[in-house]
CSV table of C-alpha atoms and ligand atoms in Angstrom, one decimal:
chain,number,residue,atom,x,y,z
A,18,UNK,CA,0.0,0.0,0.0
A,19,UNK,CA,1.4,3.4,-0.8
A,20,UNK,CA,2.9,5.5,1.9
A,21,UNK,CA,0.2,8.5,2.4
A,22,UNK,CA,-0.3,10.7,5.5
A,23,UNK,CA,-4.0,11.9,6.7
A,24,UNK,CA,-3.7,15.0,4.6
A,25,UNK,CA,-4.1,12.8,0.9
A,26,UNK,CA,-0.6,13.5,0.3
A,27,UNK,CA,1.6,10.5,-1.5
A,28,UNK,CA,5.5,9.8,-0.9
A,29,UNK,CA,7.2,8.7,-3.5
A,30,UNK,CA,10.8,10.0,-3.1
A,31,UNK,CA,12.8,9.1,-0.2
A,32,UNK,CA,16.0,11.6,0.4
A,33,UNK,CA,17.8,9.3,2.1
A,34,UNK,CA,21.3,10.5,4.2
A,35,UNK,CA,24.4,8.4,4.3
A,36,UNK,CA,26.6,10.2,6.0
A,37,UNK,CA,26.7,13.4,8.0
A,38,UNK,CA,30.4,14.1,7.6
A,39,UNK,CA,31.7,16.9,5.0
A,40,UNK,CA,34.6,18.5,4.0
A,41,UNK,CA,33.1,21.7,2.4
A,42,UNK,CA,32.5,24.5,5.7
A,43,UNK,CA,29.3,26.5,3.8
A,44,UNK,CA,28.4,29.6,5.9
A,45,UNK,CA,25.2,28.7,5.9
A,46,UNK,CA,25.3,24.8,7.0
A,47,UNK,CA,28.8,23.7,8.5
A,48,UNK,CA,30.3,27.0,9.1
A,49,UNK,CA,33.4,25.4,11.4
A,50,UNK,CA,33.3,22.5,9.5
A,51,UNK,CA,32.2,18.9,10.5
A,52,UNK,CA,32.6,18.1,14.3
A,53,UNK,CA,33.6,14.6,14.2
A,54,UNK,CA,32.0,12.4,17.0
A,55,UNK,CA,33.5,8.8,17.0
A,56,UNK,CA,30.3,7.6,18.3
A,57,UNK,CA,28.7,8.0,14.5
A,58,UNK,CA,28.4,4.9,13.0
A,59,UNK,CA,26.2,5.7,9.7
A,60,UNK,CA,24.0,3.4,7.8
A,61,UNK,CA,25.9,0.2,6.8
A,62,UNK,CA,25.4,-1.3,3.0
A,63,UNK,CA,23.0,-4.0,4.7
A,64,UNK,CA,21.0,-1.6,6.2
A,65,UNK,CA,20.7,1.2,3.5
A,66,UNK,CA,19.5,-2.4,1.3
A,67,UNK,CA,16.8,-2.9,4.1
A,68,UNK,CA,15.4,1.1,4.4
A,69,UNK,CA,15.5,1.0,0.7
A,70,UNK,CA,13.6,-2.2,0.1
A,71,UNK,CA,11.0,-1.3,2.5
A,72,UNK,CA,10.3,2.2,1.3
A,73,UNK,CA,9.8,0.6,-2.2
A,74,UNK,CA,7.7,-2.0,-0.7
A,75,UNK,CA,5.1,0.9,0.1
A,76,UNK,CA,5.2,2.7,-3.4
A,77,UNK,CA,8.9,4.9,-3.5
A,78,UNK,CA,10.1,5.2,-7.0
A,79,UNK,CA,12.8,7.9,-6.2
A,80,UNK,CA,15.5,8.1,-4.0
A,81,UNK,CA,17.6,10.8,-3.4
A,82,UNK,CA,21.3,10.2,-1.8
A,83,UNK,CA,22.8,13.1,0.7
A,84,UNK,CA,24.4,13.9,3.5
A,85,UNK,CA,26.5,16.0,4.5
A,86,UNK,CA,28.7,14.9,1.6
A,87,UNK,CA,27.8,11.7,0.2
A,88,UNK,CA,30.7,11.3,-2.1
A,89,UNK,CA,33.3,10.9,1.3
A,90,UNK,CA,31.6,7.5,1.5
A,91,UNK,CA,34.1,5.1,-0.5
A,92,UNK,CA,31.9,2.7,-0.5
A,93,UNK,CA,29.2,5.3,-2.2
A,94,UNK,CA,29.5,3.2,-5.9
A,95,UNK,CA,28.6,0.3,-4.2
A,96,UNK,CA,25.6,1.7,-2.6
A,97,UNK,CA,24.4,3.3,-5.9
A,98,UNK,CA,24.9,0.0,-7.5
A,99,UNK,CA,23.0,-1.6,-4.7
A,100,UNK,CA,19.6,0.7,-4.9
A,101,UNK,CA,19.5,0.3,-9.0
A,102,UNK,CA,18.6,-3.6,-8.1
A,103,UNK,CA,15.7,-2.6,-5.8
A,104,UNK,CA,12.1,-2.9,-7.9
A,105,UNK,CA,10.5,-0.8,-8.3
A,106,UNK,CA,13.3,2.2,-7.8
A,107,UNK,CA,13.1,3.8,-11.6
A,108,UNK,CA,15.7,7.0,-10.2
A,109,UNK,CA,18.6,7.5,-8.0
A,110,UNK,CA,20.1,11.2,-7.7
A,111,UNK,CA,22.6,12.3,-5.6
A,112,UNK,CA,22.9,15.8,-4.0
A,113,UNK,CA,27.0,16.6,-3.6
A,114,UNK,CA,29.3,19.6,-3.1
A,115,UNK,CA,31.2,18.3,-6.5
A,116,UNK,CA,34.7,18.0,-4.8
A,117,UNK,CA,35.2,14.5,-6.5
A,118,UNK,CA,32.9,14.4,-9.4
A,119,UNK,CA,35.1,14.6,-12.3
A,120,UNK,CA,36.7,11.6,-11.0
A,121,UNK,CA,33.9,9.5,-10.1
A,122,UNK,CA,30.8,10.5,-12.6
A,123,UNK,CA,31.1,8.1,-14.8
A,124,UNK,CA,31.6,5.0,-12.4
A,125,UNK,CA,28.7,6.3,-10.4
A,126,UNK,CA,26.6,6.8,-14.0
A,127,UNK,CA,27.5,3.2,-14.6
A,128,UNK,CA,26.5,1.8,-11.4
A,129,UNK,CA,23.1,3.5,-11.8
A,130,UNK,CA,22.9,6.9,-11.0
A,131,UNK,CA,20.4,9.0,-13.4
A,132,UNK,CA,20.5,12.4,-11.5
A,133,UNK,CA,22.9,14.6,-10.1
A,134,UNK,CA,22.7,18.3,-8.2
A,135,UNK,CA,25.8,20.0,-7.5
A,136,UNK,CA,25.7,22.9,-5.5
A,137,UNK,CA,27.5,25.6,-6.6
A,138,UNK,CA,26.3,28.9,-5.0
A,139,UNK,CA,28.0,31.6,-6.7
A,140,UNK,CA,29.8,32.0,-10.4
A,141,UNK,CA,32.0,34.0,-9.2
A,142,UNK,CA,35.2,31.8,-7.6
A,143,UNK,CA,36.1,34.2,-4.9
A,144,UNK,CA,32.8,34.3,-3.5
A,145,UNK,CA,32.8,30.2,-4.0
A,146,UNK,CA,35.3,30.3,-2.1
A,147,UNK,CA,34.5,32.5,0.4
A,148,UNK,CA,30.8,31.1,1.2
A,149,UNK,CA,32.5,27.5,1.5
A,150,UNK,CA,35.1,27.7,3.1
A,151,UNK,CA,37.3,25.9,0.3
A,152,UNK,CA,39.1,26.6,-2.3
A,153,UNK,CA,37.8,24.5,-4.9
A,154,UNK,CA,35.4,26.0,-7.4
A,155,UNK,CA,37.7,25.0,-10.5
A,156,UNK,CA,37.7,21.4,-9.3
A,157,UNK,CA,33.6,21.6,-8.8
A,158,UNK,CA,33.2,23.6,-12.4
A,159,UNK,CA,35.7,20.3,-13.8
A,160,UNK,CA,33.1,18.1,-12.5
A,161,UNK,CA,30.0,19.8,-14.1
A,162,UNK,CA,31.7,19.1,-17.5
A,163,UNK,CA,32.7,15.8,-16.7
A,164,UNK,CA,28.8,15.3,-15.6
A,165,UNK,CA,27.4,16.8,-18.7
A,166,UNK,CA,29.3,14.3,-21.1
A,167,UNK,CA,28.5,11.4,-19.1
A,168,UNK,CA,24.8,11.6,-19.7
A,169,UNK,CA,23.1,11.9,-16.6
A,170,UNK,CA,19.4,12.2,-17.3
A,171,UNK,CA,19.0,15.3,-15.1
A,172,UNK,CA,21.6,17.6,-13.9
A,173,UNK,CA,20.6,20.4,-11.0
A,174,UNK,CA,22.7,23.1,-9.8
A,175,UNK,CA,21.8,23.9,-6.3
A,176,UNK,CA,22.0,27.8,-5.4
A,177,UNK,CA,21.2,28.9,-1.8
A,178,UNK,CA,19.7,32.8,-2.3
A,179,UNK,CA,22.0,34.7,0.0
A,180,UNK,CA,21.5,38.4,0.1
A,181,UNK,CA,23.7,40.8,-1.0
A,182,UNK,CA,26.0,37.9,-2.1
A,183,UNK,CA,24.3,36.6,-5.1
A,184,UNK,CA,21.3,37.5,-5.4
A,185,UNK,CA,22.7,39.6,-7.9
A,186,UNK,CA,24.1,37.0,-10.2
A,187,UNK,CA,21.4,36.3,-11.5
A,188,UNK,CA,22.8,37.2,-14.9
A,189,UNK,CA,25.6,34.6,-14.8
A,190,UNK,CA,23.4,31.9,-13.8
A,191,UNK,CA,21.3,32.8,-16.7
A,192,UNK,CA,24.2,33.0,-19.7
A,193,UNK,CA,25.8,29.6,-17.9
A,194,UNK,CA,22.4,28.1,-18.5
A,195,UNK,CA,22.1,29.1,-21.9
A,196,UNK,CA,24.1,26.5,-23.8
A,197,UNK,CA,23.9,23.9,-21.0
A,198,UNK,CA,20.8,21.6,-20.3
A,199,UNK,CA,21.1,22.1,-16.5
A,200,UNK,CA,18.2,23.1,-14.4
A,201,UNK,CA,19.4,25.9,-12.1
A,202,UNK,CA,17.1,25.9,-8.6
A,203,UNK,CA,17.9,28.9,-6.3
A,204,UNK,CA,17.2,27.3,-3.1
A,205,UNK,CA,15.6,30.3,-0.2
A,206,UNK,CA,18.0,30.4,2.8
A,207,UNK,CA,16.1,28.0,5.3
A,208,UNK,CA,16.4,28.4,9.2
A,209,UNK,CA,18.1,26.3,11.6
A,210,UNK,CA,19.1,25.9,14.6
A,211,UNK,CA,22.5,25.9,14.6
A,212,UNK,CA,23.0,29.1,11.9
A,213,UNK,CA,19.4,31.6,12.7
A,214,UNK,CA,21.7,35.0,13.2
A,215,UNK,CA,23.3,34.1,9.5
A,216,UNK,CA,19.3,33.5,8.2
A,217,UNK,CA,17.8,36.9,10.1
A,218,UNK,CA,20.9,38.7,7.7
A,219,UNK,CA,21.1,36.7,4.7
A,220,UNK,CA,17.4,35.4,3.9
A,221,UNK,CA,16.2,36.9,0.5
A,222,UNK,CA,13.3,36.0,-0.6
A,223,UNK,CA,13.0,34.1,-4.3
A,224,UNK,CA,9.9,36.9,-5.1
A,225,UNK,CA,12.4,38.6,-6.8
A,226,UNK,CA,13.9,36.4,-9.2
A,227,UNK,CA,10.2,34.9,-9.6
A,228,UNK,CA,9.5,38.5,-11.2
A,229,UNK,CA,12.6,38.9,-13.0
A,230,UNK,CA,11.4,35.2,-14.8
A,231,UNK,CA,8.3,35.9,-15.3
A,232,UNK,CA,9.2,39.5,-16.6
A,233,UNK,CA,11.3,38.2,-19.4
A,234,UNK,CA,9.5,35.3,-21.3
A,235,UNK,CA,10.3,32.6,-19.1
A,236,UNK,CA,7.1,30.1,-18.6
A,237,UNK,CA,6.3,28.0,-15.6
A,238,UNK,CA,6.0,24.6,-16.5
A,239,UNK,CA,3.2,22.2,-15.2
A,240,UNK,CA,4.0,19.9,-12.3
A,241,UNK,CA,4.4,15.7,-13.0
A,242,UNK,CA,3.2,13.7,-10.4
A,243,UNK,CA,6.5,13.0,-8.5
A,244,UNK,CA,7.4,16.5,-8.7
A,245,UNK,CA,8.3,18.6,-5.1
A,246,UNK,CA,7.3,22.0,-4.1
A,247,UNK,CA,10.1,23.5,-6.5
A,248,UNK,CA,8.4,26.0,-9.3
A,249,UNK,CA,10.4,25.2,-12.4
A,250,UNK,CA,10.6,27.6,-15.6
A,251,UNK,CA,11.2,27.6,-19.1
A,252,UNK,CA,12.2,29.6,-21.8
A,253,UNK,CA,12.9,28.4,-25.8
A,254,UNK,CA,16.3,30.6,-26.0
A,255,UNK,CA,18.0,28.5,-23.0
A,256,UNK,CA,18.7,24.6,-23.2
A,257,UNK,CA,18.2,25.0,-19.3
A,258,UNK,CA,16.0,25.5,-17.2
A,259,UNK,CA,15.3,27.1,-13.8
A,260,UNK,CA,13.8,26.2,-10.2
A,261,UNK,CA,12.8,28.2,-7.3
A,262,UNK,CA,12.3,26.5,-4.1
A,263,UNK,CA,10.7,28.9,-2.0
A,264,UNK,CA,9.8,27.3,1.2
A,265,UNK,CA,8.5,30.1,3.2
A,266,UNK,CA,5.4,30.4,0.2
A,267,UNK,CA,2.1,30.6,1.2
A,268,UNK,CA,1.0,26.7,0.5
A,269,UNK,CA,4.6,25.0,-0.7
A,270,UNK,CA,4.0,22.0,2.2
A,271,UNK,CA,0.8,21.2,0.0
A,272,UNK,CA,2.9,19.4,-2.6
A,273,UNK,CA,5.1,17.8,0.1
A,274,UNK,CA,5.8,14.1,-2.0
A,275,UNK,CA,9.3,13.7,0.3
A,276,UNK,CA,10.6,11.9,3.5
A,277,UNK,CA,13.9,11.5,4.7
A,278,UNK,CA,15.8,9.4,6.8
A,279,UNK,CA,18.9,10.2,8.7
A,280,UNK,CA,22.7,8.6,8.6
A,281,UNK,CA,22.3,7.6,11.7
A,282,UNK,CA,18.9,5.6,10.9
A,283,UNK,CA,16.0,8.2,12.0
A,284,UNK,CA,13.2,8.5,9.6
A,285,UNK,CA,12.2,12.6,9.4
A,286,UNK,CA,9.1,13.6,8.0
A,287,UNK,CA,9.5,17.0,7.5
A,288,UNK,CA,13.2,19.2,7.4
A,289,UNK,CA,11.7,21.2,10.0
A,290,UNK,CA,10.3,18.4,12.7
A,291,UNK,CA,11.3,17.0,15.7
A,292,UNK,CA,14.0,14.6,16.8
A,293,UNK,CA,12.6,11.8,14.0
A,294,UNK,CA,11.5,8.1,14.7
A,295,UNK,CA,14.3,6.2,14.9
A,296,UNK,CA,14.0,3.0,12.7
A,297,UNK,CA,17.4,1.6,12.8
A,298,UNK,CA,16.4,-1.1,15.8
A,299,UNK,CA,14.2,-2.3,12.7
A,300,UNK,CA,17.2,-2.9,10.0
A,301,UNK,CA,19.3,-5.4,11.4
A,302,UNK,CA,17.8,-8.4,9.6
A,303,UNK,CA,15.9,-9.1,6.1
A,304,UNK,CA,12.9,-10.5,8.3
A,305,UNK,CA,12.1,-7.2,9.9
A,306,UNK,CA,10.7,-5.8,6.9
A,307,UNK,CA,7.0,-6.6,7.4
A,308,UNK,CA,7.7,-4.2,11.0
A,309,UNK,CA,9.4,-1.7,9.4
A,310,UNK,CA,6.7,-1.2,7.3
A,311,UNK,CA,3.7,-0.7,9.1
A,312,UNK,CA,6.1,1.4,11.6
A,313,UNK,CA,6.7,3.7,8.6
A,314,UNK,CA,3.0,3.6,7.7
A,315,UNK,CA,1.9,4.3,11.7
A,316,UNK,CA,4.6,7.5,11.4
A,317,UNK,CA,3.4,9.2,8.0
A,318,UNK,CA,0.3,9.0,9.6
A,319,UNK,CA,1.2,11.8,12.0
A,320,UNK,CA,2.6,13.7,9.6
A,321,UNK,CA,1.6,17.6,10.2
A,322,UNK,CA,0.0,20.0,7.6
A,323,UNK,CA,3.1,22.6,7.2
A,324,UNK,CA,6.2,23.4,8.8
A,325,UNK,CA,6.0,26.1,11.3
A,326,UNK,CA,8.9,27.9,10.4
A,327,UNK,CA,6.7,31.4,9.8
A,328,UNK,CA,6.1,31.1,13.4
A,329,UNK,CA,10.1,30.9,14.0
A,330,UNK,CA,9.8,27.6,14.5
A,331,UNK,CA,12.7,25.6,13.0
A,332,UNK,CA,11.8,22.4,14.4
A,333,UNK,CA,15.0,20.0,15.9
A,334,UNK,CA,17.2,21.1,12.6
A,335,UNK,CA,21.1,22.3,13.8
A,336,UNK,CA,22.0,22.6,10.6
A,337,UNK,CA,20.8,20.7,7.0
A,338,UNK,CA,23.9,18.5,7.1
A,339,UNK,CA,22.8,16.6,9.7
A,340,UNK,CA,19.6,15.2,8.2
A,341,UNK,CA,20.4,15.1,4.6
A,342,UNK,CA,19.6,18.9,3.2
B,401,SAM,N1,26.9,18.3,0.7
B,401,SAM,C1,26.0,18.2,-0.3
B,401,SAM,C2,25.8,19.5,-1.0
B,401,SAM,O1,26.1,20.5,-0.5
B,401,SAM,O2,25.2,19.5,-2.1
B,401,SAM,C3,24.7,17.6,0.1
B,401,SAM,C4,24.1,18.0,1.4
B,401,SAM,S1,23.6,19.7,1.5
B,401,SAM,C5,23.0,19.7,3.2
B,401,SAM,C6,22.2,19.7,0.5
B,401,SAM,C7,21.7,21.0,0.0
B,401,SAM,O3,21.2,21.8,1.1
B,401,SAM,C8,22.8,21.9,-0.7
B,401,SAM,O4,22.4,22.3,-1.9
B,401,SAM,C9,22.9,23.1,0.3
B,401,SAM,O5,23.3,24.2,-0.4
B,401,SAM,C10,21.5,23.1,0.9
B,401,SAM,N2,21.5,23.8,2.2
B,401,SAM,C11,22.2,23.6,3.3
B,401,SAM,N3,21.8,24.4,4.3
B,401,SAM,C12,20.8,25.1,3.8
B,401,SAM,C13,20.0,26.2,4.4
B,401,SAM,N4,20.1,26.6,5.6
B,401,SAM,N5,19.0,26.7,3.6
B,401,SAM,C14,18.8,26.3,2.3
B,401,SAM,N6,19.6,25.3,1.7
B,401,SAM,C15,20.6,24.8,2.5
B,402,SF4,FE1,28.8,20.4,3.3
B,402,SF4,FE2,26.7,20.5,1.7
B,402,SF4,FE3,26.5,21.6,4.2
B,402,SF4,FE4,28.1,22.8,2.3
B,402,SF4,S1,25.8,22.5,2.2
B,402,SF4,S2,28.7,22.4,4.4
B,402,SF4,S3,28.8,21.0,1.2
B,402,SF4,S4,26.8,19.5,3.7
């Protein structure tokens, strides 16, 4: 029976973390860089195998890979290669920073990846630089070549709105999305718990490039059935294509298709919820599948209407690294 929560709303795409570690320090996310905390143990192979089965047991035809950064998992080809044999599973995308991606894009477009979002918040490689913390917006620009010759069905960049940073830069985005078939999604600065003085200064709101779209000839397309909350936008004199996720929109939980479960084996059912129901104690062997299942059906039962983040309310969230952004 397909996963669906008192509100009619269906879950098809599971975003699913492997790890919380990273070794980008984004001002908005990991601004001193990952704490490491030898008690972590993230998912193992066997039990990413079980959470995936049993989420497409009850209807998930997407999954989504994160973290932190998925790609410092070197067993991550392996884990790819290990989803595209779950029926019925028709996509795997991965969310990275980039770092390693003109090395690996073909191995992981081999072992079965379809989708890839790189995020890349600025055009500019000083300020690339600057908002993460590394120096490595040559290597990440490498890897968005290597990814568009490989073949990958979809390829997102990922731009967090940041104001007075590059909110501006529009333009570039625009010109880099010309010739390339990449959909570029400008993300709204979300709050958390961890980085709220950085969102009262930084937040921008999305309005703004929604008006500058829609002001010259750009279309919004019509939603598919396993499409998120994202608008996405079209125009016939760019191969690409933009998104605007604008989560603090009047109705944008209404579309909510997504769930998310943690590295550490806690399923989420919103970014902006509490501490998550752990279902880890449920993964150890392939005969626990039958109580995994109805625990994930008895928990996306309670799943609420809307975040509350108008209210200020960022829910349990330190930062988006440690639930799988
Ligand atoms: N490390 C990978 C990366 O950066 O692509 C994957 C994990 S990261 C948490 C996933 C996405 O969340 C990135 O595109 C990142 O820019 C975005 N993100 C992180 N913190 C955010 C925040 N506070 N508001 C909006 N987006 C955020
Ligand atoms: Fe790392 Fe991604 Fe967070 Fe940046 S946004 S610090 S790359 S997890």
């Amino acid at each position: 029976m397909q996963l669906s929560d008192s509100f009619g709303r269906k879950f098809y795409y599971l975003r699913l973390s492997i790890t919380d570690v990273c070794n980008f320090k984004c001002e908005y996310c990991l601004p001193n860089g990952y704490q490491h905390d030898k008690k972590n143990c993230f998912l193992s192979l066997d039990e990413i195998r079980r959470t995936v089965a049993a989420f497409a047991s009850v209807g998930t035809e997407k999954i989504r890979i994160t973290g932190g950064e998925p790609a410092l998992r070197k067993d991550l080809t392996q884990i790819i290669a290990m989803i595209s044999e779950i029926a019925p599973i028709k996509k795997i995308a991965m969310t990275t920073n980039g770092y390693n991606l003109a090395k690996n894009a073909q191995q992981w477009y081999d072992a079965g990846l379809n989708q890839i979002n790189i995020s890349v918040d600025s055009l500019n490689p000083n300020s690339f630089n600057k908002i993460t913390g590394v120096n490595r917006f040559d290597q990440v620009m490498k890897g968005i070549d290597k990814a568009l010759s490989v073949g990958f069905d979809k390829i997102k960049i990922n731009s967090v709105l940041i104001k007075n940073f590059n909110d501006h830069e529009l333009g570039l985005f625009l010109e880099f999305i010309r010739i390339r078939p990449i959909e570029m999604r400008f993300i709204e600065l979300m709050e958390c718990g961890d980085t709220n003085t950085f969102f009262e200064q930084y937040h921008s709101s999305g309005d703004l490039i929604k008006r500058q779209l829609e002001g010259s000839g750009w279309q919004l397309e019509e939603k598919a059935k396993d499409d998120g909350p994202a608008l996405v936008y079209s125009h016939p004199g760019y191969l690409g294509k933009i998104g605007l996720i604008m989560p603090y929109s009047k109705d944008f939980c209404t579309t909510c298709n997504r769930l998310r479960v943690s590295s550490l084996g806690k399923m989420h059912l919103c970014l902006f919820g509490d501490y998550g129901t752990d279902i880890r104690h449920l993964l150890q062997r392939d005969d626990q599948q039958s109580q995994l299942v109805s625990l994930l059906h008895d928990s996306v039962a309670t799943k609420e209407v809307s975040h509350y983040l108008h209210q200020g309310n960022t829910g349990q969230t330190p930062h988006l690294a440690s639930i799988g952004g």
